[in-house]
CSV table of C-alpha atoms in Angstrom, one decimal:
chain,number,residue,atom,x,y,z
N,524,MET,CA,65.9,44.3,101.5
N,525,GLY,CA,65.1,45.5,98.0
N,526,GLN,CA,61.4,46.1,99.2
N,527,GLN,CA,62.7,48.2,102.1
N,528,THR,CA,64.9,50.3,99.9
N,529,SER,CA,62.0,51.1,97.4
N,530,SER,CA,59.6,52.0,100.3
N,531,PRO,CA,57.9,55.3,100.2
N,532,TRP,CA,59.5,56.3,103.5
N,533,VAL,CA,62.9,55.6,102.2
N,534,LYS,CA,62.1,57.5,98.9
N,535,ARG,CA,60.9,60.5,100.9
N,536,ARG,CA,64.0,60.4,103.1
N,537,ARG,CA,66.3,60.2,100.1
N,538,GLN,CA,64.4,63.2,98.4
N,539,ALA,CA,64.7,65.2,101.7
N,540,THR,CA,68.4,64.5,101.8
N,541,LEU,CA,68.9,65.5,98.1
N,542,LEU,CA,67.1,68.8,98.8
N,543,GLU,CA,69.3,69.4,101.8
N,544,ILE,CA,72.5,68.8,99.8
N,545,ARG,CA,71.4,71.3,97.1
N,546,THR,CA,70.1,73.8,99.7
N,547,THR,CA,73.6,73.6,101.5
N,548,ALA,CA,75.4,73.9,98.2
N,549,ARG,CA,73.3,77.1,97.4
N,550,GLN,CA,74.2,78.6,100.7
N,551,LEU,CA,77.9,77.9,100.1
N,552,LEU,CA,77.6,79.5,96.6
N,553,ARG,CA,76.2,82.7,98.3
N,554,LYS,CA,78.9,82.8,100.8
N,555,HIS,CA,82.0,81.8,98.9
N,556,GLY,CA,81.0,81.8,95.2
N,557,PRO,CA,81.3,78.9,92.7
N,558,THR,CA,84.7,77.8,94.0
N,559,GLY,CA,83.3,77.2,97.5
N,560,VAL,CA,80.8,74.7,96.2
N,561,THR,CA,82.6,71.4,96.5
N,562,VAL,CA,81.4,68.0,97.5
N,563,ASN,CA,83.6,68.0,100.6
N,564,ALA,CA,82.5,71.4,101.7
N,565,VAL,CA,78.7,70.4,101.4
N,566,ALA,CA,79.5,67.2,103.3
N,567,ARG,CA,81.2,69.3,106.2
N,568,GLU,CA,78.3,71.6,106.5
N,569,MET,CA,75.9,68.7,106.7
N,570,GLY,CA,78.0,66.6,109.0
N,571,MET,CA,78.4,63.9,106.5
N,572,SER,CA,81.4,62.3,104.7
N,573,GLY,CA,82.3,63.0,101.2
N,574,PRO,CA,81.7,59.5,100.2
N,575,ALA,CA,78.2,59.7,101.8
N,576,VAL,CA,77.3,62.7,99.5
N,577,TYR,CA,78.5,60.8,96.4
N,578,ARG,CA,75.8,58.2,97.2
N,579,TYR,CA,73.4,61.0,96.3
N,580,TYR,CA,75.2,62.8,93.5
N,581,VAL,CA,77.9,60.8,91.7
N,582,SER,CA,80.1,63.5,90.8
N,583,HIS,CA,80.7,67.4,91.4
N,584,ASP,CA,79.3,67.9,87.9
N,585,ALA,CA,76.1,66.0,88.8
N,586,LEU,CA,75.6,68.2,91.8
N,587,VAL,CA,76.1,71.4,89.8
N,588,GLU,CA,73.7,70.2,87.2
N,589,ALA,CA,71.0,69.6,89.9
N,590,ILE,CA,71.6,73.0,91.6
N,591,ILE,CA,71.3,74.9,88.3
N,592,THR,CA,68.2,73.0,87.3
N,593,ASP,CA,66.6,74.2,90.6
N,594,PHE,CA,67.6,77.9,89.7
N,595,TYR,CA,66.2,77.6,86.2
N,596,GLN,CA,62.9,76.2,87.6
N,597,GLU,CA,62.6,78.8,90.2
N,598,LEU,CA,63.3,81.7,87.9
N,599,THR,CA,60.9,80.2,85.3
N,600,SER,CA,58.2,79.8,87.9
N,601,THR,CA,58.6,83.4,89.0
N,602,MET,CA,58.4,84.7,85.5
N,603,LEU,CA,55.3,82.6,84.7
N,604,ALA,CA,53.6,83.8,87.8
N,605,ALA,CA,54.3,87.4,86.9
N,606,ARG,CA,52.9,86.7,83.3
N,607,ASP,CA,49.8,84.9,84.3
N,608,ALA,CA,48.8,87.7,86.8
N,609,CYS,CA,48.1,89.8,83.6
N,610,SER,CA,45.2,89.3,81.2
N,611,PRO,CA,46.1,87.4,78.1
N,612,GLU,CA,44.2,90.3,76.3
N,613,ARG,CA,47.1,92.6,77.2
N,614,PRO,CA,50.2,90.7,75.6
N,615,GLY,CA,52.3,93.8,76.0
N,616,ARG,CA,51.8,94.0,79.7
N,617,ARG,CA,52.4,90.3,80.1
N,618,LEU,CA,55.7,90.5,78.3
N,619,LEU,CA,56.7,93.5,80.4
N,620,MET,CA,55.9,91.8,83.6
N,621,THR,CA,57.8,88.7,82.6
N,622,CYS,CA,60.9,90.6,81.9
N,623,ARG,CA,60.7,92.7,85.0
N,624,ALA,CA,60.2,89.6,87.1
N,625,MET,CA,63.2,88.1,85.5
N,626,ARG,CA,65.3,91.3,86.5
N,627,ALA,CA,63.9,91.4,90.1
N,628,TRP,CA,64.9,87.7,90.6
N,629,ALA,CA,68.4,88.2,89.2
N,630,ILE,CA,68.9,91.2,91.5
N,631,ASP,CA,67.6,89.3,94.5
N,632,HIS,CA,69.8,86.3,93.6
N,633,PRO,CA,73.0,87.6,92.0
N,634,SER,CA,75.0,84.5,92.9
N,635,GLU,CA,72.5,82.1,91.4
N,636,PHE,CA,72.1,84.3,88.3
N,637,SER,CA,75.8,84.6,87.7
N,638,TRP,CA,76.3,80.9,88.0
N,639,MET,CA,73.5,80.1,85.6
N,640,PHE,CA,74.3,82.6,82.9
N,641,ALA,CA,77.2,85.0,83.3
N,642,SER,CA,79.9,82.3,84.1
N,643,PRO,CA,78.2,78.8,83.6
N,644,VAL,CA,80.1,75.8,84.9
N,645,MET,CA,80.9,73.6,81.9
N,646,SER,CA,80.6,69.9,82.3
N,647,ALA,CA,83.4,67.7,81.1
N,648,VAL,CA,80.8,65.9,79.0
N,649,LYS,CA,78.6,67.0,76.1
N,650,PRO,CA,75.4,68.3,77.5
N,651,ASP,CA,72.5,65.8,77.4
N,652,GLU,CA,69.6,67.3,75.6
N,653,GLU,CA,67.3,65.1,77.8
N,654,SER,CA,68.9,66.0,81.1
N,655,PRO,CA,66.8,67.9,83.8
N,656,ARG,CA,69.1,71.0,83.3
N,657,GLN,CA,68.6,71.2,79.6
N,658,GLN,CA,64.9,70.8,79.9
N,659,ALA,CA,64.6,73.4,82.6
N,660,GLY,CA,66.7,75.8,80.4
N,661,GLN,CA,64.4,75.1,77.4
N,662,GLN,CA,61.4,75.8,79.6
N,663,PHE,CA,63.0,79.2,80.6
N,664,GLU,CA,63.6,79.9,76.9
N,665,SER,CA,59.9,79.0,76.0
N,666,VAL,CA,58.6,81.6,78.4
N,667,PHE,CA,59.8,84.3,76.0
N,668,LEU,CA,59.4,82.4,72.6
N,669,ASP,CA,55.9,81.3,73.3
N,670,GLN,CA,54.7,84.9,74.2
N,671,LEU,CA,56.2,86.4,71.0
N,672,ALA,CA,54.8,83.5,69.0
N,673,ASP,CA,51.4,84.2,70.4
N,674,VAL,CA,51.6,87.9,69.5
N,675,TRP,CA,52.9,87.0,65.9
N,676,LYS,CA,49.9,84.7,65.4
N,677,GLN,CA,47.5,87.3,66.5
N,678,ALA,CA,49.1,90.3,64.7
N,679,PRO,CA,52.3,89.8,62.7
N,680,TYR,CA,54.5,92.7,63.1
N,681,PRO,CA,57.1,94.2,60.7
N,682,VAL,CA,60.3,92.2,60.3
N,683,PRO,CA,63.3,92.3,58.0
N,684,SER,CA,63.1,90.6,54.7
N,685,PHE,CA,64.5,87.0,55.1
N,686,ASP,CA,66.5,87.7,51.8
N,687,ASP,CA,68.1,90.7,53.4
N,688,LEU,CA,69.6,88.7,56.1
N,689,SER,CA,73.1,87.4,55.7
N,690,PRO,CA,73.3,83.7,54.4
N,691,SER,CA,74.8,82.8,57.7
N,692,ILE,CA,72.0,84.2,59.8
N,693,GLN,CA,69.4,82.7,57.4
N,694,LEU,CA,70.8,79.3,57.9
N,695,GLN,CA,71.2,79.7,61.7
N,696,MET,CA,67.7,81.2,62.3
N,697,THR,CA,66.1,78.5,60.0
N,698,GLU,CA,67.7,75.8,62.0
N,699,TYR,CA,66.9,77.4,65.4
N,700,SER,CA,63.3,77.9,64.4
N,701,ALA,CA,62.9,74.3,63.4
N,702,ARG,CA,64.6,73.1,66.6
N,703,THR,CA,62.4,75.1,68.8
N,704,LYS,CA,59.3,74.3,66.8
N,705,THR,CA,58.3,78.0,67.2
N,706,ALA,CA,55.5,79.5,65.1
N,707,LEU,CA,57.9,82.4,64.6
N,708,PRO,CA,59.3,82.5,61.1
N,709,PRO,CA,63.2,82.9,60.9
N,710,GLU,CA,63.2,86.6,60.3
N,711,ALA,CA,60.9,87.3,63.2
N,712,LEU,CA,63.0,85.0,65.4
N,713,HIS,CA,66.1,87.0,64.5
N,714,LEU,CA,64.4,90.2,65.4
N,715,PHE,CA,63.4,88.9,68.7
N,716,LEU,CA,66.7,87.4,69.4
N,717,SER,CA,68.4,90.7,68.6
N,718,SER,CA,66.2,92.6,71.3
N,719,TRP,CA,66.8,89.6,73.7
N,720,ILE,CA,70.4,89.9,73.4
N,721,LYS,CA,70.3,93.6,74.4
N,722,LEU,CA,68.1,92.9,77.3
N,723,TYR,CA,70.0,89.9,78.6
N,724,GLY,CA,73.4,91.5,78.0
N,725,LEU,CA,72.4,94.6,80.0
N,726,LEU,CA,71.2,92.4,82.9
N,727,CYS,CA,74.3,90.4,82.8
N,728,MET,CA,76.4,93.6,83.1
N,729,GLU,CA,74.2,95.0,85.8
N,730,ILE,CA,74.4,91.8,88.0
N,731,LEU,CA,78.2,91.7,87.5
N,732,ARG,CA,78.4,95.4,88.3
N,733,GLN,CA,80.3,96.2,85.2
N,734,LEU,CA,78.4,99.4,84.6
N,735,ASP,CA,78.8,100.9,88.1
N,736,PHE,CA,81.5,103.3,86.7
N,737,ALA,CA,78.6,105.3,85.0
N,738,TYR,CA,75.2,104.1,86.5
N,739,SER,CA,74.1,103.8,90.0
N,740,ASP,CA,70.4,103.0,88.8
N,741,LEU,CA,70.0,100.8,85.8
N,742,GLU,CA,66.3,100.4,86.0
N,743,PRO,CA,65.6,103.3,83.6
N,744,VAL,CA,68.1,101.9,81.1
N,745,PHE,CA,66.4,98.5,81.4
N,746,GLU,CA,63.1,100.1,80.8
N,747,GLU,CA,64.4,101.8,77.7
N,748,ASN,CA,65.1,98.4,76.5
N,749,LEU,CA,61.6,97.1,77.2
N,750,TYR,CA,60.1,100.1,75.4
N,751,GLU,CA,62.3,99.3,72.3
N,752,LEU,CA,61.2,95.6,72.7
N,753,CYS,CA,57.5,96.6,72.7
N,754,THR,CA,58.0,99.0,69.7
N,755,MET,CA,59.6,96.4,67.6
N,756,HIS,CA,56.8,93.8,68.2
N,757,ASN,CA,53.9,96.4,68.0
N,758,LEU,CA,53.1,96.0,71.7
N,759,THR,CA,52.0,98.7,74.1
N,760,TYR,CA,54.6,99.9,76.5
N,761,GLU,CA,53.4,100.5,80.0
N,762,PRO,CA,55.8,102.1,82.5
N,763,PRO,CA,56.3,100.2,85.8
N,764,THR,CA,54.0,101.4,88.6
N,765,LYS,CA,55.7,102.4,91.8
Protein backbone atom coordinates (compact mmCIF):
# COMPACT_ATOMS: atom_id res chain seq x y z
CA MET A 1 0.00 0.00 0.00
CA GLY A 2 2.84 2.36 0.87
CA GLN A 3 4.50 1.70 -2.48
CA GLN A 4 1.25 2.41 -4.31
CA THR A 5 0.81 5.73 -2.45
CA SER A 6 4.29 6.87 -3.50
CA SER A 7 3.99 5.71 -7.10
CA PRO A 8 4.66 8.30 -9.85
CA TRP A 9 1.04 8.04 -11.04
CA VAL A 10 -0.31 8.83 -7.57
CA LYS A 11 2.11 11.73 -7.21
CA ARG A 12 1.11 13.17 -10.59
CA ARG A 13 -2.56 12.84 -9.76
CA ARG A 14 -2.04 14.55 -6.42
CA GLN A 15 -0.14 17.41 -8.05
CA ALA A 16 -2.90 17.79 -10.63
CA THR A 17 -5.52 17.99 -7.88
CA LEU A 18 -3.46 20.52 -5.92
CA LEU A 19 -3.23 22.68 -9.04
CA GLU A 20 -6.96 22.34 -9.72
CA ILE A 21 -7.75 23.43 -6.16
CA ARG A 22 -5.57 26.54 -6.48
CA THR A 23 -6.97 27.33 -9.93
CA THR A 24 -10.51 27.05 -8.62
CA ALA A 25 -9.64 29.27 -5.65
CA ARG A 26 -8.21 31.86 -8.05
CA GLN A 27 -11.42 31.89 -10.06
CA LEU A 28 -13.41 32.42 -6.86
CA LEU A 29 -11.09 35.27 -5.91
CA ARG A 30 -11.74 37.01 -9.21
CA LYS A 31 -15.51 36.53 -8.95
CA HIS A 32 -16.15 37.17 -5.27
CA GLY A 33 -13.02 38.67 -3.75
CA PRO A 34 -10.99 37.25 -0.84
CA THR A 35 -14.05 36.46 1.29
CA GLY A 36 -15.31 34.15 -1.45
CA VAL A 37 -12.24 31.95 -1.21
CA THR A 38 -13.18 29.35 1.39
CA VAL A 39 -12.39 25.68 1.53
CA ASN A 40 -16.08 24.79 1.29
CA ALA A 41 -16.58 27.09 -1.72
CA VAL A 42 -13.63 25.50 -3.50
CA ALA A 43 -14.96 22.05 -2.67
CA ARG A 44 -18.41 22.88 -4.07
CA GLU A 45 -16.94 24.18 -7.33
CA MET A 46 -14.91 21.01 -7.74
CA GLY A 47 -17.65 18.61 -6.69
CA MET A 48 -15.67 17.55 -3.65
CA SER A 49 -16.36 17.63 0.05
CA GLY A 50 -14.66 20.05 2.42
CA PRO A 51 -12.87 17.23 4.28
CA ALA A 52 -11.57 15.94 0.93
CA VAL A 53 -9.94 19.32 0.19
CA TYR A 54 -8.37 19.31 3.65
CA ARG A 55 -6.49 16.19 2.65
CA TYR A 56 -4.59 18.41 0.23
CA TYR A 57 -4.42 21.64 2.22
CA VAL A 58 -4.63 21.21 5.97
CA SER A 59 -6.18 24.64 6.58
CA HIS A 60 -7.54 27.75 4.89
CA ASP A 61 -4.26 29.50 5.73
CA ALA A 62 -2.30 26.76 3.98
CA LEU A 63 -4.44 27.16 0.87
CA VAL A 64 -4.00 30.94 0.89
CA GLU A 65 -0.23 30.57 1.30
CA ALA A 66 -0.08 28.25 -1.72
CA ILE A 67 -2.20 30.54 -3.89
CA ILE A 68 -0.19 33.65 -3.08
CA THR A 69 3.01 31.71 -3.72
CA ASP A 70 1.69 31.00 -7.22
CA PHE A 71 0.97 34.71 -7.72
CA TYR A 72 4.46 35.74 -6.64
CA GLN A 73 6.06 33.17 -8.92
CA GLU A 74 3.93 34.20 -11.88
CA LEU A 75 4.65 37.90 -11.39
CA THR A 76 8.35 37.29 -10.87
CA SER A 77 8.58 35.17 -14.02
CA THR A 78 6.82 37.89 -16.01
CA MET A 79 9.23 40.55 -14.77
CA LEU A 80 12.31 38.41 -15.37
CA ALA A 81 11.18 37.66 -18.92
CA ALA A 82 10.82 41.39 -19.60
CA ARG A 83 14.22 42.07 -18.05
CA ASP A 84 15.99 39.31 -19.94
CA ALA A 85 14.57 40.48 -23.26
CA CYS A 86 16.91 43.48 -22.91
CA SER A 87 20.67 43.50 -23.24
CA PRO A 88 22.64 43.54 -19.97
CA GLU A 89 24.57 46.43 -21.50
CA ARG A 90 21.46 48.59 -21.14
CA PRO A 91 20.72 48.44 -17.39
CA GLY A 92 18.34 51.39 -17.54
CA ARG A 93 16.17 49.74 -20.15
CA ARG A 94 16.22 46.45 -18.25
CA LEU A 95 14.96 48.15 -15.09
CA LEU A 96 12.32 50.11 -16.99
CA MET A 97 10.98 47.01 -18.72
CA THR A 98 10.92 45.16 -15.40
CA CYS A 99 8.84 47.89 -13.78
CA ARG A 100 6.49 48.19 -16.73
CA ALA A 101 5.97 44.44 -16.78
CA MET A 102 5.06 44.58 -13.09
CA ARG A 103 2.47 47.29 -13.74
CA ALA A 104 1.05 45.48 -16.77
CA TRP A 105 0.63 42.27 -14.75
CA ALA A 106 -1.02 44.15 -11.89
CA ILE A 107 -3.49 45.85 -14.25
CA ASP A 108 -4.33 42.51 -15.87
CA HIS A 109 -4.62 40.78 -12.47
CA PRO A 110 -6.08 43.32 -10.03
CA SER A 111 -7.61 40.72 -7.72
CA GLU A 112 -4.37 38.79 -7.46
CA PHE A 113 -2.28 41.92 -6.95
CA SER A 114 -4.60 43.26 -4.29
CA TRP A 115 -4.53 39.97 -2.39
CA MET A 116 -0.73 39.86 -2.54
CA PHE A 117 0.08 43.43 -1.63
CA ALA A 118 -2.74 45.85 -0.94
CA SER A 119 -4.68 43.74 1.55
CA PRO A 120 -2.58 40.68 2.37
CA VAL A 121 -4.19 37.84 4.27
CA MET A 122 -2.39 37.52 7.59
CA SER A 123 -1.73 34.05 8.87
CA ALA A 124 -2.52 33.26 12.48
CA VAL A 125 1.03 32.04 12.92
CA LYS A 126 4.33 33.86 12.51
CA PRO A 127 5.54 33.66 8.88
CA ASP A 128 8.02 30.89 8.27
CA GLU A 129 11.11 32.30 6.58
CA GLU A 130 11.59 28.95 4.84
CA SER A 131 8.01 28.70 3.58
CA PRO A 132 7.40 28.68 -0.18
CA ARG A 133 5.46 31.94 0.11
CA GLN A 134 8.30 33.73 1.91
CA GLN A 135 10.85 32.41 -0.55
CA ALA A 136 8.70 33.44 -3.51
CA GLY A 137 8.34 36.92 -2.01
CA GLN A 138 12.10 37.17 -1.57
CA GLN A 139 12.63 36.13 -5.19
CA PHE A 140 10.26 38.92 -6.25
CA GLU A 141 12.19 41.36 -4.08
CA SER A 142 15.54 40.30 -5.52
CA VAL A 143 14.43 41.11 -9.08
CA PHE A 144 14.84 44.80 -8.22
CA LEU A 145 17.60 44.56 -5.64
CA ASP A 146 19.88 42.51 -7.88
CA GLN A 147 19.51 44.94 -10.78
CA LEU A 148 20.34 47.97 -8.65
CA ALA A 149 23.23 46.10 -7.05
CA ASP A 150 24.64 45.38 -10.52
CA VAL A 151 24.29 49.05 -11.45
CA TRP A 152 26.07 50.05 -8.25
CA LYS A 153 28.96 47.65 -8.88
CA GLN A 154 29.46 48.97 -12.40
CA ALA A 155 29.07 52.68 -11.63
CA PRO A 156 28.23 53.87 -8.11
CA TYR A 157 25.76 56.75 -8.19
CA PRO A 158 25.44 59.69 -5.78
CA VAL A 159 23.78 58.74 -2.50
CA PRO A 160 23.14 60.59 0.76
CA SER A 161 25.89 60.45 3.33
CA PHE A 162 25.27 57.63 5.79
CA ASP A 163 25.93 60.02 8.66
CA ASP A 164 23.20 62.36 7.40
CA LEU A 165 20.56 59.67 7.80
CA SER A 166 18.65 59.50 11.05
CA PRO A 167 20.02 56.96 13.55
CA SER A 168 16.85 54.91 13.16
CA ILE A 169 17.23 54.71 9.37
CA GLN A 170 20.92 53.92 9.73
CA LEU A 171 20.13 50.97 11.96
CA GLN A 172 17.24 49.69 9.84
CA MET A 173 19.14 49.94 6.56
CA THR A 174 22.25 48.32 8.02
CA GLU A 175 20.15 45.39 9.25
CA TYR A 176 18.22 45.15 5.98
CA SER A 177 21.40 45.26 3.90
CA ALA A 178 22.90 42.42 5.96
CA ARG A 179 19.67 40.41 5.84
CA THR A 180 19.34 40.63 2.05
CA LYS A 181 23.09 40.17 1.50
CA THR A 182 22.91 42.84 -1.18
CA ALA A 183 25.99 44.60 -2.54
CA LEU A 184 24.24 47.93 -1.99
CA PRO A 185 25.56 49.89 1.00
CA PRO A 186 22.88 51.00 3.49
CA GLU A 187 22.69 54.56 2.16
CA ALA A 188 22.22 53.34 -1.43
CA LEU A 189 19.62 50.87 -0.23
CA HIS A 190 17.70 53.69 1.46
CA LEU A 191 17.75 55.69 -1.78
CA PHE A 192 16.40 52.73 -3.72
CA LEU A 193 13.69 51.98 -1.17
CA SER A 194 12.59 55.61 -1.18
CA SER A 195 12.01 55.48 -4.93
CA TRP A 196 10.43 52.01 -4.68
CA ILE A 197 7.95 53.22 -2.06
CA LYS A 198 6.74 55.90 -4.48
CA LEU A 199 6.50 53.48 -7.40
CA TYR A 200 4.79 50.71 -5.45
CA GLY A 201 2.52 53.11 -3.59
CA LEU A 202 1.32 54.63 -6.85
CA LEU A 203 0.65 51.19 -8.32
CA CYS A 204 -1.37 50.12 -5.26
CA MET A 205 -3.45 53.30 -5.47
CA GLU A 206 -4.02 52.69 -9.18
CA ILE A 207 -5.13 49.09 -8.74
CA LEU A 208 -7.41 50.04 -5.84
CA ARG A 209 -8.79 52.91 -7.96
CA GLN A 210 -8.04 55.45 -5.25
CA LEU A 211 -7.02 58.12 -7.73
CA ASP A 212 -9.99 57.85 -10.07
CA PHE A 213 -11.29 61.16 -8.73
CA ALA A 214 -8.42 62.93 -10.51
CA TYR A 215 -6.86 60.61 -13.10
CA SER A 216 -8.33 58.48 -15.84
CA ASP A 217 -4.87 57.48 -17.12
CA LEU A 218 -2.05 56.92 -14.64
CA GLU A 219 0.54 55.63 -17.08
CA PRO A 220 2.15 59.09 -17.52
CA VAL A 221 2.35 59.47 -13.73
CA PHE A 222 3.95 56.03 -13.46
CA GLU A 223 6.42 57.03 -16.16
CA GLU A 224 7.28 60.20 -14.22
CA ASN A 225 8.23 57.98 -11.32
CA LEU A 226 10.33 55.78 -13.59
CA TYR A 227 12.10 58.87 -14.91
CA GLU A 228 12.92 59.91 -11.33
CA LEU A 229 14.10 56.37 -10.56
CA CYS A 230 16.49 56.43 -13.52
CA THR A 231 17.74 59.93 -12.67
CA MET A 232 18.44 58.95 -9.06
CA HIS A 233 20.50 55.96 -10.16
CA ASN A 234 22.29 57.54 -13.13
CA LEU A 235 20.42 55.43 -15.65
CA THR A 236 19.14 56.45 -19.05
CA TYR A 237 15.38 56.84 -19.18
CA GLU A 238 13.69 55.61 -22.36
CA PRO A 239 9.99 56.39 -22.87
CA PRO A 240 7.71 53.44 -23.66
CA THR A 241 7.22 52.54 -27.30
CA LYS A 242 3.64 52.50 -28.54
